[in-house]
Amino acid sequence: MANVYYSVGQNSTDHSSGGNVSITSGVATFDTAQVATNLGVGDRLTYGGHIGYLAVKTDTTHWTVVTALGAAVGDHASTTVDSIGHEYTSLSAAEAGASDANHINNTSLVTANVILNIPCYYDSGDDTTVVTVSGYTTGVSNYIKIYTPNNTSTEVNQSQRHAGKTATGVYRRQVGSYEQGIINDQDYTVIQGLIVYGWGSHGINTGSRDNVNVSYNIVYGFSASGGCRGIHAGYSTNVKVYNNIVYSCSQGIGLDYSGTGSLVYNNTVVKNTYGFVQNYGVGSYGTLKNNIASNTTSDYYVTGTGSFFSVTYCASDDATADDWGGAGNRIDQTFTFVNYAGNDFHLASSDAGAKDYGTDLSSIFTDDIDGETRSGTWDIGADEYVAAGETRNLLASIVGASTTPDVAATIARALLSNIGGVSSTPDISSIISRALLANIPGISTTPNISGVISRELLANLATVSTTPGISAAIAHSLLATITSESLTPNVLATLSRSLLANMQGISLTPEISITIARALMANIVAGSYTPDITATMEGIISLIANISAISTTPDIAAITARALMVSIPAQSITANIIASITRNMLANITATSMTPNITAVIENFISLAAAIAGVTFTPDVVASMARSLSSLIVAQSLTPNIVATTARSLLANIQGTTITPDDLIVTLVILGAMVDLNIESKTPKRIIESKKVKYLIHDA
Amino acid sequence: MAKLLLINLATYRPGVNNIGDVVGIFKDGHAFSPAEIAGFDIGDMPALTETEIHDELIKITPSQNTAYRLPEAKKWVFDRPEEKRVWQDQNGVWNELATTPKYPYCLPLKATEIDSAKTADKATAITLLQGKLELNIPKFSENLLAIDDLNSKVEISG
């Protein structure tokens, strides 16, 4: 039995990152990381005139690739990646096309002995085409799975699934008036992780088919008439409906003659005219466990003399949950959701209606609508309250569920006000920051998301607290987390850029800017950087570039530069890096009016020069030079232009790649000579005997 | 300004769909994938919007309903009434809807018609649609069984 994968998006545009690919034993190795957020399982890879389909992700440079029939693709030497794109641009086209000669070439999945996987992606907009799944021959081991990939380790770069509430930026099936979202007329199908919404008749209709799995979906809006259902399971046996959220429908989940084998477990059905409905009023159908129904005309409702087969561990805010007897049912409950008005039906920490009142159903599934493991005494409903999950949900809100700055800022402010208000100790700040960043890998590993969160965190520094202590603690924690999470250099650079961009964008006071800069620098010095040191230094260059762009005040420039200089001696950096840093630093100095602070900068600069030249100047000599330069600036009342010219001259020397130690020393000596021509008594003999020095001294 | 994705020989499945069945309607500018271009006909009608095409579909869409047959009038019983889905043909006759087609509409365009649709003005495109668009429900013989009870005429006596 083989798995075949054909992806669905709203376009088939090439979203590869370019580069080359080689294939060995079915594993594609890309020499350029393939990082598009909507790249994942089922996408068509074209290379060297061949076609393969991404099947299993190892990381962004390694994917298992299979043929249209699910076999391993042949070995291939390195060749250009021509494109990576979705196979279809609508779910209806994928359903109709998967059996054609270019794909399975068979309507019988049993004969072809395959599982048909149709992962659905978000590119832009919603999928608006009507989908009927039918016409295949399926079996228990040869089924059709329509789903949103959400495993960022093995399936996709960024989860394409909702985070337990409706959202944009994920795959959604939008349904037109009186249409149905997905009509399933096929045994053995799985419909998983979709958002299906619209003013249609039914959201997901399992028809009269058996062995259908409908789980992890969010379905809402189906209220065109009184018989419209979010999820409709009719005339079916062995239908599993679990971990779904259904709201704003005429009927939440409707069962029509669904046999006792139809399992309706852990669903949250809210704000519907009717909650769970057994429509045919005769006989006993449907096994309901661990469900929430709330805010309906009748939460659990049957027509005529029929009944549900069994209802246990279900809850209602009216008196209907125990109308059919059964253990563990809870009536007249008050449920507390994270944001009821905003249709976020995650259980709040304060909920007393559903939390820890369910029963263990781990023989069927073990997690909740968010994919979080259910533990302890199960909660009733689609969501299992998990404290860590709250953080994830918050971040999901910041990143995906809500793109409005207001919401993101509100959440971030709440988080940071907690840091400020509950405890200002660095430990607590650090824990919270670490928790925040620890969530980033789970939601997405893309640098963009790191940047988004960082921006939100820093944006709060301005409004929540202006105390340098707290700002510093947060910045420090962020950077500490970066080092411990072994982020890639790209992420580090992105984060640095975000931090600085934030300084620019939110009108931080100079004090806060300085504090952050100091914390950043202190972290750089304290961190035991190894191979990433180059990236770190690149980050410093970005920092400096930003500082010069955002502030012309000498204080900030000088303080930052001083911090940089302090850190440099501790690192085994190359001359090129020093040159780069110095270039940026001096560019900044020349732009400003010099103050006494500059003295310190130049002192450090001389140390730099010594480092570059590799000259074994003793500290005394260096100090002497520094004194000379200092006195030049302070005592001689030179105009800024002359100082700038001098600095530029120095810089020009440093920038030159062919500069010899002697050349550099000569320049310094000449500067010294401008103050005190009696340099022979202060300068090592080796230098004075240099021909060039003699010439210059003579010329002076 | 719309495109229709139509079943062609590559995706034709006897007993499941027909050549020309309308799989989806897309906005102009929608770029179909290589798999879709290979597996479907694409009816490109730049003169018509999605809404205008939907309007034409609605014009031929029949009324549908659920009909119930009571066991015995005005008596309480435990058995649920028998029910059928029904549809009303263009002559106003209610028929049993025994089989719901996978795709409700079919637009079996010839290659020449697909080509001409690309340059047709609005009036020509609508004429083409109205001339070629088919409803799939009546193509199933089991859907042509009239339900007499629903079609009985009221006799008006003198």
PDB file of N, CA and C in Angstrom, chain B residues 85-140:
ATOM      1  N   ARG B  85     -37.093  12.633  -1.908  1.00  0.00           N
ATOM      2  CA  ARG B  85     -36.667  13.903  -2.479  1.00  0.00           C
ATOM      3  C   ARG B  85     -37.281  14.000  -3.872  1.00  0.00           C
ATOM      4  N   VAL B  86     -37.751  15.160  -4.211  1.00  0.00           N
ATOM      5  CA  VAL B  86     -38.395  15.339  -5.510  1.00  0.00           C
ATOM      6  C   VAL B  86     -37.868  16.603  -6.192  1.00  0.00           C
ATOM      7  N   TRP B  87     -38.025  16.645  -7.492  1.00  0.00           N
ATOM      8  CA  TRP B  87     -37.618  17.840  -8.247  1.00  0.00           C
ATOM      9  C   TRP B  87     -38.688  18.138  -9.296  1.00  0.00           C
ATOM     10  N   GLN B  88     -38.774  19.368  -9.667  1.00  0.00           N
ATOM     11  CA  GLN B  88     -39.831  19.806 -10.573  1.00  0.00           C
ATOM     12  C   GLN B  88     -39.237  20.128 -11.941  1.00  0.00           C
ATOM     13  N   ASP B  89     -39.695  19.409 -12.956  1.00  0.00           N
ATOM     14  CA  ASP B  89     -39.127  19.647 -14.288  1.00  0.00           C
ATOM     15  C   ASP B  89     -39.702  20.918 -14.915  1.00  0.00           C
ATOM     16  N   GLN B  90     -39.242  21.208 -16.126  1.00  0.00           N
ATOM     17  CA  GLN B  90     -39.618  22.489 -16.744  1.00  0.00           C
ATOM     18  C   GLN B  90     -41.092  22.552 -17.110  1.00  0.00           C
ATOM     19  N   ASN B  91     -41.754  21.392 -17.078  1.00  0.00           N
ATOM     20  CA  ASN B  91     -43.194  21.387 -17.336  1.00  0.00           C
ATOM     21  C   ASN B  91     -44.004  21.487 -16.046  1.00  0.00           C
ATOM     22  N   GLY B  92     -43.340  21.635 -14.967  1.00  0.00           N
ATOM     23  CA  GLY B  92     -44.016  21.765 -13.688  1.00  0.00           C
ATOM     24  C   GLY B  92     -44.357  20.433 -13.039  1.00  0.00           C
ATOM     25  N   VAL B  93     -43.836  19.357 -13.589  1.00  0.00           N
ATOM     26  CA  VAL B  93     -44.126  18.023 -13.057  1.00  0.00           C
ATOM     27  C   VAL B  93     -43.106  17.665 -11.972  1.00  0.00           C
ATOM     28  N   TRP B  94     -43.631  17.208 -10.848  1.00  0.00           N
ATOM     29  CA  TRP B  94     -42.746  16.760  -9.775  1.00  0.00           C
ATOM     30  C   TRP B  94     -42.346  15.317 -10.029  1.00  0.00           C
ATOM     31  N   ASN B  95     -41.037  15.087  -9.996  1.00  0.00           N
ATOM     32  CA  ASN B  95     -40.492  13.750 -10.217  1.00  0.00           C
ATOM     33  C   ASN B  95     -39.649  13.337  -9.014  1.00  0.00           C
ATOM     34  N   GLU B  96     -39.481  12.046  -8.883  1.00  0.00           N
ATOM     35  CA  GLU B  96     -38.619  11.563  -7.801  1.00  0.00           C
ATOM     36  C   GLU B  96     -37.170  11.920  -8.113  1.00  0.00           C
ATOM     37  N   LEU B  97     -36.467  12.370  -7.104  1.00  0.00           N
ATOM     38  CA  LEU B  97     -35.023  12.618  -7.256  1.00  0.00           C
ATOM     39  C   LEU B  97     -34.309  11.434  -6.609  1.00  0.00           C
ATOM     40  N   ALA B  98     -34.191  10.375  -7.390  1.00  0.00           N
ATOM     41  CA  ALA B  98     -33.617   9.146  -6.857  1.00  0.00           C
ATOM     42  C   ALA B  98     -32.091   9.199  -6.838  1.00  0.00           C
ATOM     43  N   THR B  99     -31.537   9.862  -7.807  1.00  0.00           N
ATOM     44  CA  THR B  99     -30.069   9.955  -7.900  1.00  0.00           C
ATOM     45  C   THR B  99     -29.664  11.420  -8.030  1.00  0.00           C
ATOM     46  N   THR B 100     -28.862  11.868  -7.123  1.00  0.00           N
ATOM     47  CA  THR B 100     -28.331  13.236  -7.224  1.00  0.00           C
ATOM     48  C   THR B 100     -27.036  13.175  -8.011  1.00  0.00           C
ATOM     49  N   PRO B 101     -26.991  13.829  -9.139  1.00  0.00           N
ATOM     50  CA  PRO B 101     -25.755  13.762  -9.937  1.00  0.00           C
ATOM     51  C   PRO B 101     -24.590  14.429  -9.207  1.00  0.00           C
ATOM     52  N   LYS B 102     -23.404  13.919  -9.480  1.00  0.00           N
ATOM     53  CA  LYS B 102     -22.198  14.468  -8.836  1.00  0.00           C
ATOM     54  C   LYS B 102     -22.057  15.945  -9.174  1.00  0.00           C
ATOM     55  N   TYR B 103     -22.245  16.286 -10.407  1.00  0.00           N
ATOM     56  CA  TYR B 103     -22.193  17.683 -10.835  1.00  0.00           C
ATOM     57  C   TYR B 103     -23.572  18.054 -11.383  1.00  0.00           C
ATOM     58  N   PRO B 104     -24.174  19.119 -10.922  1.00  0.00           N
ATOM     59  CA  PRO B 104     -25.535  19.431 -11.357  1.00  0.00           C
ATOM     60  C   PRO B 104     -25.634  19.886 -12.807  1.00  0.00           C
ATOM     61  N   TYR B 105     -24.548  20.457 -13.334  1.00  0.00           N
ATOM     62  CA  TYR B 105     -24.627  21.063 -14.669  1.00  0.00           C
ATOM     63  C   TYR B 105     -23.555  20.492 -15.603  1.00  0.00           C
ATOM     64  N   CYS B 106     -23.886  20.539 -16.891  1.00  0.00           N
ATOM     65  CA  CYS B 106     -22.943  20.071 -17.898  1.00  0.00           C
ATOM     66  C   CYS B 106     -22.896  21.099 -19.032  1.00  0.00           C
ATOM     67  N   LEU B 107     -21.698  21.384 -19.480  1.00  0.00           N
ATOM     68  CA  LEU B 107     -21.528  22.318 -20.589  1.00  0.00           C
ATOM     69  C   LEU B 107     -20.612  21.648 -21.615  1.00  0.00           C
ATOM     70  N   PRO B 108     -21.200  20.783 -22.440  1.00  0.00           N
ATOM     71  CA  PRO B 108     -20.374  19.999 -23.376  1.00  0.00           C
ATOM     72  C   PRO B 108     -19.973  20.818 -24.594  1.00  0.00           C
ATOM     73  N   LEU B 109     -18.921  21.565 -24.438  1.00  0.00           N
ATOM     74  CA  LEU B 109     -18.464  22.423 -25.532  1.00  0.00           C
ATOM     75  C   LEU B 109     -17.532  21.658 -26.460  1.00  0.00           C
ATOM     76  N   LYS B 110     -17.693  21.899 -27.740  1.00  0.00           N
ATOM     77  CA  LYS B 110     -16.735  21.351 -28.702  1.00  0.00           C
ATOM     78  C   LYS B 110     -15.480  22.224 -28.682  1.00  0.00           C
ATOM     79  N   ALA B 111     -14.435  21.677 -29.248  1.00  0.00           N
ATOM     80  CA  ALA B 111     -13.167  22.419 -29.264  1.00  0.00           C
ATOM     81  C   ALA B 111     -13.334  23.768 -29.949  1.00  0.00           C
ATOM     82  N   THR B 112     -14.113  23.776 -31.001  1.00  0.00           N
ATOM     83  CA  THR B 112     -14.301  25.040 -31.722  1.00  0.00           C
ATOM     84  C   THR B 112     -15.075  26.037 -30.863  1.00  0.00           C
ATOM     85  N   GLU B 113     -15.994  25.528 -30.074  1.00  0.00           N
ATOM     86  CA  GLU B 113     -16.785  26.408 -29.213  1.00  0.00           C
ATOM     87  C   GLU B 113     -15.932  26.948 -28.064  1.00  0.00           C
ATOM     88  N   ILE B 114     -15.037  26.113 -27.576  1.00  0.00           N
ATOM     89  CA  ILE B 114     -14.119  26.587 -26.536  1.00  0.00           C
ATOM     90  C   ILE B 114     -13.263  27.725 -27.078  1.00  0.00           C
ATOM     91  N   ASP B 115     -12.830  27.553 -28.310  1.00  0.00           N
ATOM     92  CA  ASP B 115     -12.012  28.610 -28.921  1.00  0.00           C
ATOM     93  C   ASP B 115     -12.820  29.888 -29.129  1.00  0.00           C
ATOM     94  N   SER B 116     -14.027  29.733 -29.647  1.00  0.00           N
ATOM     95  CA  SER B 116     -14.823  30.922 -29.965  1.00  0.00           C
ATOM     96  C   SER B 116     -15.276  31.647 -28.699  1.00  0.00           C
ATOM     97  N   ALA B 117     -15.440  30.892 -27.597  1.00  0.00           N
ATOM     98  CA  ALA B 117     -15.878  31.517 -26.340  1.00  0.00           C
ATOM     99  C   ALA B 117     -14.859  32.533 -25.843  1.00  0.00           C
ATOM    100  N   LYS B 118     -13.613  32.290 -26.186  1.00  0.00           N
ATOM    101  CA  LYS B 118     -12.543  33.175 -25.690  1.00  0.00           C
ATOM    102  C   LYS B 118     -12.665  34.590 -26.253  1.00  0.00           C
ATOM    103  N   THR B 119     -13.258  34.687 -27.424  1.00  0.00           N
ATOM    104  CA  THR B 119     -13.352  36.010 -28.061  1.00  0.00           C
ATOM    105  C   THR B 119     -14.792  36.493 -28.186  1.00  0.00           C
ATOM    106  N   ALA B 120     -15.715  35.697 -27.670  1.00  0.00           N
ATOM    107  CA  ALA B 120     -17.132  36.059 -27.821  1.00  0.00           C
ATOM    108  C   ALA B 120     -17.476  37.275 -26.976  1.00  0.00           C
ATOM    109  N   ASP B 121     -18.387  38.121 -27.518  1.00  0.00           N
ATOM    110  CA  ASP B 121     -18.874  39.226 -26.694  1.00  0.00           C
ATOM    111  C   ASP B 121     -19.912  38.679 -25.724  1.00  0.00           C
ATOM    112  N   LYS B 122     -20.437  39.534 -24.880  1.00  0.00           N
ATOM    113  CA  LYS B 122     -21.322  39.055 -23.819  1.00  0.00           C
ATOM    114  C   LYS B 122     -22.561  38.357 -24.386  1.00  0.00           C
ATOM    115  N   ALA B 123     -23.178  38.990 -25.358  1.00  0.00           N
ATOM    116  CA  ALA B 123     -24.407  38.401 -25.902  1.00  0.00           C
ATOM    117  C   ALA B 123     -24.138  37.039 -26.525  1.00  0.00           C
ATOM    118  N   THR B 124     -23.047  36.931 -27.247  1.00  0.00           N
ATOM    119  CA  THR B 124     -22.719  35.663 -27.890  1.00  0.00           C
ATOM    120  C   THR B 124     -22.404  34.603 -26.837  1.00  0.00           C
ATOM    121  N   ALA B 125     -21.689  35.015 -25.810  1.00  0.00           N
ATOM    122  CA  ALA B 125     -21.325  34.065 -24.762  1.00  0.00           C
ATOM    123  C   ALA B 125     -22.570  33.557 -24.032  1.00  0.00           C
ATOM    124  N   ILE B 126     -23.501  34.455 -23.765  1.00  0.00           N
ATOM    125  CA  ILE B 126     -24.730  34.019 -23.088  1.00  0.00           C
ATOM    126  C   ILE B 126     -25.538  33.102 -24.001  1.00  0.00           C
ATOM    127  N   THR B 127     -25.585  33.426 -25.265  1.00  0.00           N
ATOM    128  CA  THR B 127     -26.279  32.557 -26.213  1.00  0.00           C
ATOM    129  C   THR B 127     -25.642  31.169 -26.231  1.00  0.00           C
ATOM    130  N   LEU B 128     -24.324  31.158 -26.208  1.00  0.00           N
ATOM    131  CA  LEU B 128     -23.617  29.875 -26.190  1.00  0.00           C
ATOM    132  C   LEU B 128     -23.969  29.092 -24.921  1.00  0.00           C
ATOM    133  N   LEU B 129     -23.949  29.791 -23.793  1.00  0.00           N
ATOM    134  CA  LEU B 129     -24.273  29.124 -22.533  1.00  0.00           C
ATOM    135  C   LEU B 129     -25.693  28.576 -22.558  1.00  0.00           C
ATOM    136  N   GLN B 130     -26.614  29.414 -22.963  1.00  0.00           N
ATOM    137  CA  GLN B 130     -28.009  29.001 -22.935  1.00  0.00           C
ATOM    138  C   GLN B 130     -28.270  27.854 -23.915  1.00  0.00           C
ATOM    139  N   GLY B 131     -27.508  27.832 -24.984  1.00  0.00           N
ATOM    140  CA  GLY B 131     -27.704  26.773 -25.964  1.00  0.00           C
ATOM    141  C   GLY B 131     -27.068  25.456 -25.564  1.00  0.00           C
ATOM    142  N   LYS B 132     -26.034  25.518 -24.772  1.00  0.00           N
ATOM    143  CA  LYS B 132     -25.277  24.293 -24.485  1.00  0.00           C
ATOM    144  C   LYS B 132     -25.444  23.771 -23.056  1.00  0.00           C
ATOM    145  N   LEU B 133     -25.838  24.651 -22.155  1.00  0.00           N
ATOM    146  CA  LEU B 133     -25.894  24.262 -20.755  1.00  0.00           C
ATOM    147  C   LEU B 133     -26.979  23.215 -20.523  1.00  0.00           C
ATOM    148  N   GLU B 134     -26.614  22.142 -19.828  1.00  0.00           N
ATOM    149  CA  GLU B 134     -27.557  21.047 -19.575  1.00  0.00           C
ATOM    150  C   GLU B 134     -27.666  20.800 -18.073  1.00  0.00           C
ATOM    151  N   LEU B 135     -28.860  20.409 -17.685  1.00  0.00           N
ATOM    152  CA  LEU B 135     -29.087  19.990 -16.322  1.00  0.00           C
ATOM    153  C   LEU B 135     -28.881  18.473 -16.256  1.00  0.00           C
ATOM    154  N   ASN B 136     -28.163  18.004 -15.273  1.00  0.00           N
ATOM    155  CA  ASN B 136     -27.839  16.580 -15.226  1.00  0.00           C
ATOM    156  C   ASN B 136     -28.918  15.725 -14.571  1.00  0.00           C
ATOM    157  N   ILE B 137     -29.767  16.307 -13.759  1.00  0.00           N
ATOM    158  CA  ILE B 137     -30.773  15.495 -13.056  1.00  0.00           C
ATOM    159  C   ILE B 137     -31.604  14.641 -14.018  1.00  0.00           C
ATOM    160  N   PRO B 138     -32.143  15.221 -15.105  1.00  0.00           N
ATOM    161  CA  PRO B 138     -33.006  14.394 -15.962  1.00  0.00           C
ATOM    162  C   PRO B 138     -32.271  13.346 -16.778  1.00  0.00           C
ATOM    163  N   LYS B 139     -30.938  13.347 -16.711  1.00  0.00           N
ATOM    164  CA  LYS B 139     -30.190  12.348 -17.490  1.00  0.00           C
ATOM    165  C   LYS B 139     -30.261  10.959 -16.843  1.00  0.00           C
ATOM    166  N   PHE B 140     -30.744  10.921 -15.610  1.00  0.00           N
ATOM    167  CA  PHE B 140     -30.883   9.631 -14.936  1.00  0.00           C
ATOM    168  C   PHE B 140     -32.343   9.191 -15.064  1.00  0.00           C
TER     169      PHE B 140
END
